[in-house]
PDB file of C-alpha atoms in Angstrom:
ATOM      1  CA  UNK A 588      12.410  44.109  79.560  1.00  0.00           C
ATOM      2  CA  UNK A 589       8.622  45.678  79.665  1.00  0.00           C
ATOM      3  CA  UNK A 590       6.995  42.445  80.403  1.00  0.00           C
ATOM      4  CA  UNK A 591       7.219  39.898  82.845  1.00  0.00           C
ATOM      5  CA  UNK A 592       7.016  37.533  79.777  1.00  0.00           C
ATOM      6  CA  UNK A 593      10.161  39.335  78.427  1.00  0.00           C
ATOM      7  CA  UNK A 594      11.817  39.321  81.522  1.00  0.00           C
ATOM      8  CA  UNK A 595      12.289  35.798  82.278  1.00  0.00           C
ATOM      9  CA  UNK A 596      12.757  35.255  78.428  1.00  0.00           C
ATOM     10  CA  UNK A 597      16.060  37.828  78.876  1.00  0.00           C
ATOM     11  CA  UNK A 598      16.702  35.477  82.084  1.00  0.00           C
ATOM     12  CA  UNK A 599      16.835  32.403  79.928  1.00  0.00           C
ATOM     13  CA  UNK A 600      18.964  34.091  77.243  1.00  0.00           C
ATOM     14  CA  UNK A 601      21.511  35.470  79.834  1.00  0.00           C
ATOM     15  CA  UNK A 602      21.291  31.653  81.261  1.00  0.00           C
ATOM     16  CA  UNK A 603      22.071  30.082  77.589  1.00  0.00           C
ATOM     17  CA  UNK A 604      24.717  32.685  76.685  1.00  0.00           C
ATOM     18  CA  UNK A 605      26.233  32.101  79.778  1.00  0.00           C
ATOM     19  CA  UNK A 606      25.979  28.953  79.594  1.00  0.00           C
ATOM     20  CA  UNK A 607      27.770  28.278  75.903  1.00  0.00           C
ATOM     21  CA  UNK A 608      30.566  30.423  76.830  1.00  0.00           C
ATOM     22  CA  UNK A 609      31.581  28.132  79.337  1.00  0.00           C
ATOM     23  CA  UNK A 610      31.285  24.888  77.306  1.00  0.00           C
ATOM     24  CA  UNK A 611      33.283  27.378  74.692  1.00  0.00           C
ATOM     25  CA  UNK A 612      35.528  27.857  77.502  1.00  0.00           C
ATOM     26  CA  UNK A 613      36.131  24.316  78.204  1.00  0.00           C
ATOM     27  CA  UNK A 614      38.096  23.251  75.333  1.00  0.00           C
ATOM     28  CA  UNK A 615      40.635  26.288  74.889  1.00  0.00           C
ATOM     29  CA  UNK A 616      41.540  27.118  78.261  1.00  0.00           C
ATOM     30  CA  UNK A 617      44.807  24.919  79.309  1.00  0.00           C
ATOM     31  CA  UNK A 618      44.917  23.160  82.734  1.00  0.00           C
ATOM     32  CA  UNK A 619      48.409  23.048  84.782  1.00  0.00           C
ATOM     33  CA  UNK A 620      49.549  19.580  85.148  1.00  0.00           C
ATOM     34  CA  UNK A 621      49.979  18.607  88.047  1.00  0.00           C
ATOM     35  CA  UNK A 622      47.204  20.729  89.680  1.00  0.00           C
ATOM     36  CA  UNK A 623      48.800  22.860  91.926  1.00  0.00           C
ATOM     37  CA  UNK A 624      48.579  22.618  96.091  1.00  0.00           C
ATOM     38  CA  UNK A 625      46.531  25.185  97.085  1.00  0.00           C
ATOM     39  CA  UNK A 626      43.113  26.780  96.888  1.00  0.00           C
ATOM     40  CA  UNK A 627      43.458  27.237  93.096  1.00  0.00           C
ATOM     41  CA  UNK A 628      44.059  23.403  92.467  1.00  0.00           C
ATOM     42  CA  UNK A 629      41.247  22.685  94.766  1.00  0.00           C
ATOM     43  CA  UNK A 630      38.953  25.145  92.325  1.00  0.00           C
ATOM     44  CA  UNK A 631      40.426  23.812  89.183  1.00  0.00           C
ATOM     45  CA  UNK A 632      39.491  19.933  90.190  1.00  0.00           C
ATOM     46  CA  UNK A 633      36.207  20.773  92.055  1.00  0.00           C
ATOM     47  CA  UNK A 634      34.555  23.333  90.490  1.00  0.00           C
ATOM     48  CA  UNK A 635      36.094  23.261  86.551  1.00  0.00           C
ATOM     49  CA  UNK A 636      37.136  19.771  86.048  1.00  0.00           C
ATOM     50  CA  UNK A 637      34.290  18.126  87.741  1.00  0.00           C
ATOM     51  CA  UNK A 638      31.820  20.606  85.079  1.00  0.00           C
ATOM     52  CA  UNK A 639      30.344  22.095  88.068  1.00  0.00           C
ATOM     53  CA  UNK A 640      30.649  25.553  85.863  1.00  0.00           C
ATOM     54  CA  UNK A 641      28.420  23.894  83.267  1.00  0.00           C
ATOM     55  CA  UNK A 642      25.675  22.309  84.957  1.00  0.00           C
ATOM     56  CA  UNK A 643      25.073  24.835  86.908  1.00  0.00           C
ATOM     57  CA  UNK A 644      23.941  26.531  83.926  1.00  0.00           C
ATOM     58  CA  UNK A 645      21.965  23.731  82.573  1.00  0.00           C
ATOM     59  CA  UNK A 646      19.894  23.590  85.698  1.00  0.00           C
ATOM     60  CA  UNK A 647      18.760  27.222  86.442  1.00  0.00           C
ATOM     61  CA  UNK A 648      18.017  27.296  82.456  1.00  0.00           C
ATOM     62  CA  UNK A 649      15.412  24.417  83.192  1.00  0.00           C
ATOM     63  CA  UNK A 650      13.946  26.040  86.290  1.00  0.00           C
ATOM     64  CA  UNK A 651      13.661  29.574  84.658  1.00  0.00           C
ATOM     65  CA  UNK A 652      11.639  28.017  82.176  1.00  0.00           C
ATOM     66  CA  UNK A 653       9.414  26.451  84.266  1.00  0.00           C
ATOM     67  CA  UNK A 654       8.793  29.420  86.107  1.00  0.00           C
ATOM     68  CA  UNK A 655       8.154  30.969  82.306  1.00  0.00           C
ATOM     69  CA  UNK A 656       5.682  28.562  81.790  1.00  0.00           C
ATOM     70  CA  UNK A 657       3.898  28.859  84.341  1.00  0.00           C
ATOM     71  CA  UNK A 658       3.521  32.349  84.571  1.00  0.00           C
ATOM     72  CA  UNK A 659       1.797  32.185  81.080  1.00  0.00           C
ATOM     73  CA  UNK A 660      -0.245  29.536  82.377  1.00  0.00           C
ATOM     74  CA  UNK A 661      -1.681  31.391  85.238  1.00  0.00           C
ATOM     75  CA  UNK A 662      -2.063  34.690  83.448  1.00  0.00           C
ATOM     76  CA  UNK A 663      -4.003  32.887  80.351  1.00  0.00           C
ATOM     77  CA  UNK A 664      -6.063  30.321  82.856  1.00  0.00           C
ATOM     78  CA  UNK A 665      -6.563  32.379  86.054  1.00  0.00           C
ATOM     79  CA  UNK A 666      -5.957  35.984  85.064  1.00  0.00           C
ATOM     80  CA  UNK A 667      -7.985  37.538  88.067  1.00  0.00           C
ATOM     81  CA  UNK A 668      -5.300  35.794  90.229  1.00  0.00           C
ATOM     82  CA  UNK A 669      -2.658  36.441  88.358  1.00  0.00           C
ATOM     83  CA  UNK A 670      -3.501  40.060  88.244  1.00  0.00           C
ATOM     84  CA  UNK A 671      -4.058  39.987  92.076  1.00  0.00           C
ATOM     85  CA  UNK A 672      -0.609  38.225  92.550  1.00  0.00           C
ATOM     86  CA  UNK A 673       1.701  40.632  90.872  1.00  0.00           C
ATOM     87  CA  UNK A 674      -0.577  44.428  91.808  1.00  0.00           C
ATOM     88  CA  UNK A 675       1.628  45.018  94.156  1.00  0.00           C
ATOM     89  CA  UNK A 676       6.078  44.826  93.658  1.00  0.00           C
ATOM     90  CA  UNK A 677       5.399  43.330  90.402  1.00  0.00           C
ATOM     91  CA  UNK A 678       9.752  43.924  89.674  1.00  0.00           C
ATOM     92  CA  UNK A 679      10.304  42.414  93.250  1.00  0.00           C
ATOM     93  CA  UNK A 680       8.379  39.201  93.049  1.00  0.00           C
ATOM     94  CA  UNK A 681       9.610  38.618  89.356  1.00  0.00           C
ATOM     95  CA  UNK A 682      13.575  39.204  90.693  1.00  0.00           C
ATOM     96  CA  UNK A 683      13.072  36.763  93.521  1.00  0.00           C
ATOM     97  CA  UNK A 684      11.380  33.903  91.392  1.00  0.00           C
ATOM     98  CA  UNK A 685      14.673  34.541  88.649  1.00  0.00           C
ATOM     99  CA  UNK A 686      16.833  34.247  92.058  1.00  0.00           C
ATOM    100  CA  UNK A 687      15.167  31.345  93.436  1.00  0.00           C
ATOM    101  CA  UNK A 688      15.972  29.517  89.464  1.00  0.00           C
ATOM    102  CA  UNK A 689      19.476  30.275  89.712  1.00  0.00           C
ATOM    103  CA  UNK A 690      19.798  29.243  93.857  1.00  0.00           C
ATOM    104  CA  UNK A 691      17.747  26.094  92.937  1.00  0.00           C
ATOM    105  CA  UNK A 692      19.741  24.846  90.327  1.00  0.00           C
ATOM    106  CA  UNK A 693      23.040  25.550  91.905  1.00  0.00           C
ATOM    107  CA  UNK A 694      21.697  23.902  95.665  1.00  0.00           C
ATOM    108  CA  UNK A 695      20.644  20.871  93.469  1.00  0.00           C
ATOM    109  CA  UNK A 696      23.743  20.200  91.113  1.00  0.00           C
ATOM    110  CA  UNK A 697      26.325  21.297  94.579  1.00  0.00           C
ATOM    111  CA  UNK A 698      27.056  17.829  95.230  1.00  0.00           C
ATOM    112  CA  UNK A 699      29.145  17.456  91.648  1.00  0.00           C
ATOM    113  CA  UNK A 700      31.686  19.002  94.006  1.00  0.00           C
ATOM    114  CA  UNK A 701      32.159  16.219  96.104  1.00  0.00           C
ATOM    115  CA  UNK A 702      32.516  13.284  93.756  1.00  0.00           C
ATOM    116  CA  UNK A 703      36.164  14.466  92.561  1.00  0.00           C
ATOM    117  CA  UNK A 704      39.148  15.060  94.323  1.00  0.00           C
ATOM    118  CA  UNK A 705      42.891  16.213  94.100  1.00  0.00           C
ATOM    119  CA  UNK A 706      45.206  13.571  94.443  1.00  0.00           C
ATOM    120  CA  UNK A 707      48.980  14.043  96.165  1.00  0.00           C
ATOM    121  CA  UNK A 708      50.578  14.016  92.821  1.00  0.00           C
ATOM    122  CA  UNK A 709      48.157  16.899  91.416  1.00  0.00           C
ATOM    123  CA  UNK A 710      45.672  14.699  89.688  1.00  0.00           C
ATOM    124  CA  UNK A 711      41.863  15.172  89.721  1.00  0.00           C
ATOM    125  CA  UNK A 712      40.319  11.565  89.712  1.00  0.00           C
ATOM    126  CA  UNK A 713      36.600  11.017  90.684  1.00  0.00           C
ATOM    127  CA  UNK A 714      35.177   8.904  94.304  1.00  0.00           C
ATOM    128  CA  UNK A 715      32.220   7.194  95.068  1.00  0.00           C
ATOM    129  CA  UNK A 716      30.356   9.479  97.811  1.00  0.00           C
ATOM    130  CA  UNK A 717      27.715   7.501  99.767  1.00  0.00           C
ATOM    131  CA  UNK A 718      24.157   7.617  99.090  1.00  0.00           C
ATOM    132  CA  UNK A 719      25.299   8.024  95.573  1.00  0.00           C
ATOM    133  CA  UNK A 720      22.753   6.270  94.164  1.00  0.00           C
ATOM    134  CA  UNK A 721      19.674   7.864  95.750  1.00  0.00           C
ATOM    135  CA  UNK A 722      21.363  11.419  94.845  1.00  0.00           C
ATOM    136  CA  UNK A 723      21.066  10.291  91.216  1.00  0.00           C
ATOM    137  CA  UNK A 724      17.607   9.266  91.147  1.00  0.00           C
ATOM    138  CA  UNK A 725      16.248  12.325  93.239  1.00  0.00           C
ATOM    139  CA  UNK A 726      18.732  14.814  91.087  1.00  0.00           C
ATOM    140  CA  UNK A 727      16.810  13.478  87.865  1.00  0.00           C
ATOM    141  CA  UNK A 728      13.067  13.779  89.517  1.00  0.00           C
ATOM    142  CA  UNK A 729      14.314  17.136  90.640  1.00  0.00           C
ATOM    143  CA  UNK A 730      16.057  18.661  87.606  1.00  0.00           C
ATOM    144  CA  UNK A 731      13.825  16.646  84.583  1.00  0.00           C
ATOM    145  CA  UNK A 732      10.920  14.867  85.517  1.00  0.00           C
ATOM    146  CA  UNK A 733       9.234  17.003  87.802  1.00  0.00           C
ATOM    147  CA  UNK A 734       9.605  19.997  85.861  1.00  0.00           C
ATOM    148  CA  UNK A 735       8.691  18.620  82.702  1.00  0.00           C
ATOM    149  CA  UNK A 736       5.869  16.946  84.149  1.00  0.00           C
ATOM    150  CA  UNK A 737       4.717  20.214  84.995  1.00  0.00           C
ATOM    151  CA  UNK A 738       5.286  21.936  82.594  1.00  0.00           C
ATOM    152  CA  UNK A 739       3.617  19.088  80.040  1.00  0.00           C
ATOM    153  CA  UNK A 740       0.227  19.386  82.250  1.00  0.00           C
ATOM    154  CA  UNK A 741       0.295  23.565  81.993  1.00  0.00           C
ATOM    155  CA  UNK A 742       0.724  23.165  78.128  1.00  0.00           C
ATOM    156  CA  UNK A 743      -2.129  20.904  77.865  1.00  0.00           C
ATOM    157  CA  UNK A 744      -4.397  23.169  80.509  1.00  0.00           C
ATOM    158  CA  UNK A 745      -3.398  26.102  78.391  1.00  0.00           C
ATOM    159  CA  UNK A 746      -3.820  24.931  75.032  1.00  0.00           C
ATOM    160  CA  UNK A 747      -7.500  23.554  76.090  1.00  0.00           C
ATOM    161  CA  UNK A 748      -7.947  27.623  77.981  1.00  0.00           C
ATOM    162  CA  UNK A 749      -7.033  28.888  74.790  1.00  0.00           C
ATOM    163  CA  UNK A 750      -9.352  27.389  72.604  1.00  0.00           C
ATOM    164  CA  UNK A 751     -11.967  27.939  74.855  1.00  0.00           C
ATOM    165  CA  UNK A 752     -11.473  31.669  74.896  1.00  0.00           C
ATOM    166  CA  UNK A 753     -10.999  31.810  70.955  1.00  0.00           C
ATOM    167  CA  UNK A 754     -14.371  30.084  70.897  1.00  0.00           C
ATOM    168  CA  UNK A 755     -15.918  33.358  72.872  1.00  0.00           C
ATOM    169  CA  UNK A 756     -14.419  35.553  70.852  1.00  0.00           C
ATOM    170  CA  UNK A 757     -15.438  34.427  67.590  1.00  0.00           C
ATOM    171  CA  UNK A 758     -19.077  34.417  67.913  1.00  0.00           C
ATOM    172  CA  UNK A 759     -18.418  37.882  69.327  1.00  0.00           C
ATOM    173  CA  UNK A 760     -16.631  39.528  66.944  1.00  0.00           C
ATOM    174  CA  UNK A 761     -19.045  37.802  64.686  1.00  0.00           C
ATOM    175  CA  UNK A 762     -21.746  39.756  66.467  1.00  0.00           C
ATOM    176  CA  UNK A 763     -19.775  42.912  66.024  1.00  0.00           C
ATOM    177  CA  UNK A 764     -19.328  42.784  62.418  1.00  0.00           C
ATOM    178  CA  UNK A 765     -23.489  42.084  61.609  1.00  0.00           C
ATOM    179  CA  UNK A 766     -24.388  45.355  63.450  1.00  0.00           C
ATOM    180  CA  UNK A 767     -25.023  48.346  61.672  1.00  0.00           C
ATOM    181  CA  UNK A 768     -23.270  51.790  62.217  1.00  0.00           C
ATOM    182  CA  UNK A 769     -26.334  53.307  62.867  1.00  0.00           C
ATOM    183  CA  UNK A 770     -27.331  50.413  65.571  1.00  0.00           C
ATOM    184  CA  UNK A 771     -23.763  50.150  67.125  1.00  0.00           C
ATOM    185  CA  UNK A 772     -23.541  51.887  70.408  1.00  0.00           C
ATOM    186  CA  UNK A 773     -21.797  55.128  71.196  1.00  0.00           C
ATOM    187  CA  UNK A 774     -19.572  53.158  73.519  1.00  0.00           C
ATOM    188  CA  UNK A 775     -16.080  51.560  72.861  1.00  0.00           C
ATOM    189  CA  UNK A 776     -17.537  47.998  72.413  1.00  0.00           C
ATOM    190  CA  UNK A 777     -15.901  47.485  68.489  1.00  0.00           C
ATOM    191  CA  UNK A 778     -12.282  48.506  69.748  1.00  0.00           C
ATOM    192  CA  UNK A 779     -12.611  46.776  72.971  1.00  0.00           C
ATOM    193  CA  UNK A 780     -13.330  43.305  70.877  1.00  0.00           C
ATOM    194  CA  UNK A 781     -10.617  44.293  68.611  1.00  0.00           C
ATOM    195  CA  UNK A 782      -8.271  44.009  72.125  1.00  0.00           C
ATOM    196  CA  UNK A 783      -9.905  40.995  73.194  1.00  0.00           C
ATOM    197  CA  UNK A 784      -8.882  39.265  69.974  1.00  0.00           C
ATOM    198  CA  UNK A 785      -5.577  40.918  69.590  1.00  0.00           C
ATOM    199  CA  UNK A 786      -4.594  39.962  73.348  1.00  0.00           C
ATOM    200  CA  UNK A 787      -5.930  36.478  72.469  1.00  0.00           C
ATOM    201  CA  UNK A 788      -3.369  36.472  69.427  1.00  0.00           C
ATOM    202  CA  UNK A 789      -0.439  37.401  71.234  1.00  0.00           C
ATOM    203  CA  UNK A 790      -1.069  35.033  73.679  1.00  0.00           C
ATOM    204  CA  UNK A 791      -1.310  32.450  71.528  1.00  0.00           C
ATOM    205  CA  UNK A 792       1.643  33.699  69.432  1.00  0.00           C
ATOM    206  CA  UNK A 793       3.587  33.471  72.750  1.00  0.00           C
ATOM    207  CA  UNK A 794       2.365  29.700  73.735  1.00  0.00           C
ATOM    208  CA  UNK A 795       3.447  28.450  70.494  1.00  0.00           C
ATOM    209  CA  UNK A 796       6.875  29.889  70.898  1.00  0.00           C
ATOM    210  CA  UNK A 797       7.349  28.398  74.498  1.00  0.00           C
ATOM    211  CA  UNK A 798       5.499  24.912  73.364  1.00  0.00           C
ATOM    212  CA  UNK A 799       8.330  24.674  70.765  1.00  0.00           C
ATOM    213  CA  UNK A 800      10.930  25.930  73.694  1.00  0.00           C
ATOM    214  CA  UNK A 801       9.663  22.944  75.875  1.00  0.00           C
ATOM    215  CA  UNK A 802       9.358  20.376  72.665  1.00  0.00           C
ATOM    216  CA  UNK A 803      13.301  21.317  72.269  1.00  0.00           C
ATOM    217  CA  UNK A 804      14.220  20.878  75.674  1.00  0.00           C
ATOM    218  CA  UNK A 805      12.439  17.681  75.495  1.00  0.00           C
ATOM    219  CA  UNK A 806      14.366  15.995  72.388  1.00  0.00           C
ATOM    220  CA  UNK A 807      17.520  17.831  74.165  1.00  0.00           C
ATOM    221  CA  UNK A 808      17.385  16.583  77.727  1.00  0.00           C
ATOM    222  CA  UNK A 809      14.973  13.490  77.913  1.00  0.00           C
ATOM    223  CA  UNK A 810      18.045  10.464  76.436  1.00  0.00           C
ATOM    224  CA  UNK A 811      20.961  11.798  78.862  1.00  0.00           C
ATOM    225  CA  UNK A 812      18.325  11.937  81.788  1.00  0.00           C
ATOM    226  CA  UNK A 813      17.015   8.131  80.569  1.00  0.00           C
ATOM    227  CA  UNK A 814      20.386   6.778  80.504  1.00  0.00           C
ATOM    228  CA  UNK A 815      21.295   8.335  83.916  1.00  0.00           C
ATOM    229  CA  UNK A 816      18.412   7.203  85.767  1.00  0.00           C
ATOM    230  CA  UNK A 817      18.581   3.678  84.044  1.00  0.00           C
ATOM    231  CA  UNK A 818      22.485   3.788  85.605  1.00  0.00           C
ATOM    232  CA  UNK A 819      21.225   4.873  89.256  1.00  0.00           C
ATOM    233  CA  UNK A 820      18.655   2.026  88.858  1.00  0.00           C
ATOM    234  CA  UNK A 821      21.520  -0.620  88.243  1.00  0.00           C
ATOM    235  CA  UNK A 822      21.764  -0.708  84.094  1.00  0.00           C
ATOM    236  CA  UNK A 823      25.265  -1.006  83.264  1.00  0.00           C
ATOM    237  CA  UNK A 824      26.393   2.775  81.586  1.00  0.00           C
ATOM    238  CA  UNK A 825      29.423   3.311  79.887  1.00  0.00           C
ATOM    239  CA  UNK A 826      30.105   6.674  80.019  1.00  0.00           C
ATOM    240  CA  UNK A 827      33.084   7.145  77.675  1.00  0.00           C
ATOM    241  CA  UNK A 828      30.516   5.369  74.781  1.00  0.00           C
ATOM    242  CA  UNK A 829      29.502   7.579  71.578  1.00  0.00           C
ATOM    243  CA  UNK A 830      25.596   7.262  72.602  1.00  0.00           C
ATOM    244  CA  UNK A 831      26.277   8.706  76.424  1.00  0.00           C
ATOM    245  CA  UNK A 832      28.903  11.224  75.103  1.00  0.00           C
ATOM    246  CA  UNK A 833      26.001  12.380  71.940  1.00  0.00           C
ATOM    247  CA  UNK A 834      23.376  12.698  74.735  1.00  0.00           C
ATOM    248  CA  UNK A 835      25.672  15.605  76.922  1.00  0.00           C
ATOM    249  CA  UNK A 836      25.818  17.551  73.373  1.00  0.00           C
ATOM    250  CA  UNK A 837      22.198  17.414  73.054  1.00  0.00           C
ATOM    251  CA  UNK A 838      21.866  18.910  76.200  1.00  0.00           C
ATOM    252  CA  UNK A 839      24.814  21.487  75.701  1.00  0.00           C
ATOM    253  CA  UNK A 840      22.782  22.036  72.438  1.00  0.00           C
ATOM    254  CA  UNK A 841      19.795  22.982  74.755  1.00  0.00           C
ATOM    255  CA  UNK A 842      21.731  25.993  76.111  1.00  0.00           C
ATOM    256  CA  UNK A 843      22.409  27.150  72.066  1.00  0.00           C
ATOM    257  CA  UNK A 844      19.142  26.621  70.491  1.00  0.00           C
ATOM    258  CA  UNK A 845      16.743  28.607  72.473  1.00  0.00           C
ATOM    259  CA  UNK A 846      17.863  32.406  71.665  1.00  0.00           C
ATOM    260  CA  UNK A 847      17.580  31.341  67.731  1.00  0.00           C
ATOM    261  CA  UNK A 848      14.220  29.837  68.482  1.00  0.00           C
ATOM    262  CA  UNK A 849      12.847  33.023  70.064  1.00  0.00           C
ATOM    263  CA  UNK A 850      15.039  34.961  67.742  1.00  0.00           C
ATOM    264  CA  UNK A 851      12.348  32.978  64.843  1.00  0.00           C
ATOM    265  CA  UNK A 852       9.643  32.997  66.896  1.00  0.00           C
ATOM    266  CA  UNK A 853       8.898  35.796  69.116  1.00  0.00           C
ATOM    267  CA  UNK A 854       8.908  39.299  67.074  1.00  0.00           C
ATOM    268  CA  UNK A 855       9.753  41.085  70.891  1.00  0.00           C
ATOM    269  CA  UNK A 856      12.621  39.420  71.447  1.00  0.00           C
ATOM    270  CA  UNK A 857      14.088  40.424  68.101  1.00  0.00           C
ATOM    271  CA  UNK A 858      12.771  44.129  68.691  1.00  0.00           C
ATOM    272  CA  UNK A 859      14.765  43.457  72.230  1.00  0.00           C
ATOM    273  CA  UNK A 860      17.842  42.811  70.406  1.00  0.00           C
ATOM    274  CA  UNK A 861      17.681  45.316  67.992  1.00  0.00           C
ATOM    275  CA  UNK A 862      16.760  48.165  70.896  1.00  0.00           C
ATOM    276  CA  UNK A 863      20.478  46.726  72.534  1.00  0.00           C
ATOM    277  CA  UNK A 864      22.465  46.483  69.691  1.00  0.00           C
ATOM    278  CA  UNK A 865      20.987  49.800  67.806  1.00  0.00           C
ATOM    279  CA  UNK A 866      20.570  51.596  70.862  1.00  0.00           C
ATOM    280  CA  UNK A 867      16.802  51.650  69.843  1.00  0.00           C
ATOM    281  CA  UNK A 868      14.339  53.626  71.305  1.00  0.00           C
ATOM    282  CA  UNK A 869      11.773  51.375  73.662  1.00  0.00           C
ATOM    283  CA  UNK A 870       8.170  51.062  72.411  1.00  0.00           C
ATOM    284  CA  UNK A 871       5.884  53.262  73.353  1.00  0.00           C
ATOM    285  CA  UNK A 872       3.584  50.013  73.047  1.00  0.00           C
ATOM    286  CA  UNK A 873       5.472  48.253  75.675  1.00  0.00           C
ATOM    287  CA  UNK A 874       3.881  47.013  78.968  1.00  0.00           C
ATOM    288  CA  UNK A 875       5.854  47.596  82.797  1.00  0.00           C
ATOM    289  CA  UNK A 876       5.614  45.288  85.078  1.00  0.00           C
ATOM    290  CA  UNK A 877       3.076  46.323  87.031  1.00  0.00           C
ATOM    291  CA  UNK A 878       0.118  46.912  84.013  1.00  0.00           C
ATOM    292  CA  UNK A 879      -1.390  44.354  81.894  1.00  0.00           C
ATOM    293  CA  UNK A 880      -4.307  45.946  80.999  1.00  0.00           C
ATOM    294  CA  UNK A 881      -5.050  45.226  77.502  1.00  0.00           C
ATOM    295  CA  UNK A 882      -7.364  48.750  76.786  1.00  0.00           C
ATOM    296  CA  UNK A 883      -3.963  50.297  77.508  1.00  0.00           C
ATOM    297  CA  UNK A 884      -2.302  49.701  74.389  1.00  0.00           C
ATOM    298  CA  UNK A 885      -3.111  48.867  70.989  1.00  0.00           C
ATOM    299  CA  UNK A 886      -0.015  46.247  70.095  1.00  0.00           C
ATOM    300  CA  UNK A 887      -0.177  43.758  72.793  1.00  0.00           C
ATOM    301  CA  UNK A 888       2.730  42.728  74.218  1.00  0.00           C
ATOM    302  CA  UNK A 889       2.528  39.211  76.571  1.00  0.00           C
TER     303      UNK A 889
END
């Protein structure tokens, strides 16, 4: 992965993949009955049967793209920052912030563990833990609305950036094109406005692929989190019912869609996958970490 961009995209699809495995996972692999009396009854009941193994997949895929969205919102809105923020262990500071998504979601879902435990005759059953109720409400600030509230405000801020910079380089390039060959200057102006409008493309190819990435995750996530805040708030849940049951696979869904979304979307992720798969050689196009210099290459890659 060339790009920071890329990288936390290949974050998110290691996330997903990982993530469907396990709900694969869940249906074919056979439980003992009665759980056995030892540490790996404990791990089947608390970690397995309580879906601690899924959600903390679901989480960390939320968080990752958060922090995906809003490194494309600072680099589009404040690139002098941006740039500033990531001249110096570009790899380092992108590693940690993937870290800190995985940590995050794992610190935030932990207490799953807790609300299921092994009975004497080698049942797993689950127990009302106090403060139950404020753990649900501050789970579904923490994992949902928080993040998408974020994330809904840098999509807005960047789509308004956007069109602001697409309205400085049109009357440019308009410029460009009404001067003469013999009047244009011996300098690099022409293929420097060519960049300028290319990078401006990319990014924009880029913002539509993550708005409909965050438009998914939207449709995916927003019932189950509804219905699970309205129960923390005192609504009466069932959740053995169809509706609560179709709102889990819409966020298991989540996990699936994204790489086929990219996969449609964004043509470096499918040159990613064909480099893996085809043992490709990389572009000599591609950006590292530390250089995002649009006069440095002529097929921009954020």
């Amino acid at each position: 992965m060339r790009t920071r961009t890329n990288a936390f995209i290949f974050n998110q699809a290691v996330i997903d993949l990982l993530g469907s495995v396990v709900i694969l996972m869940q249906t074919d692999v056979p439980l003992p009955d009665p759980l056995p009396d030892n540490a790996a009854g404990w791990i089947w009941c608390h970690i397995w049967i309580s879906n601690f193994m899924i959600i903390i997949f679901y989480v960390p895929s939320t968080f990752n793209l958060l922090a995906l969205t809003l490194e494309r919102y600072f680099a589009i809105v404040y690139p002098y920052k941006y740039q500033i923020t990531f001249a110096t262990n570009p790899r380092l500071k992108v590693g940690v912030t993937m870290a800190c998504c995985w940590i995050l979601g794992v610190a935030i879902k932990s207490y799953t563990i807790l609300i299921v435990e092994k009975t004497a005759d080698g049942k797993c059953v689950s127990r009302p833990i106090s403060g139950s109720t404020v753990i649900g409400i501050l789970t579904v600030f923490l994992q949902y609305i928080i993040p998408a509230a974020v994330m809904l405000f840098a999509y807005i801020h960047t789509s308004v950036e956007l069109k602001r910079q697409a309205a400085r380089v049109g009357p440019v390039m308009t410029m460009g094109c009404s001067v003469s060959s013999a009047d244009r200057p011996v300098s690099n102006a022409a293929p420097q406005e060519n960049l300028t409008a290319s990078l401006l493309r990319a990014r924009r190819n880029v913002f539509k692929t993550l708005l409909v990435v965050f438009a998914t995750f939207l449709v995916c996530w927003s019932p189950n989190q509804i219905l699970f805040l309205m129960f923390n708030l005192g609504w009466k849940v069932k959740f053995s019912d169809w509706h609560f049951l179709l709102t889990l696979a819409l966020v298991a869904t989540n996990s699936c869609v994204n790489p086929f979304i990219y996969a449609l979307k964004y043509q470096q992720f499918r040159n990613g996958v064909r480099q893996a798969f085809c043992q490709g050689r990389p572009s000599v196009n591609s950006i590292p970490y530390g250089n995002d210099n649009p006069t440095t290459r002529t097929e921009l890659n954020v």
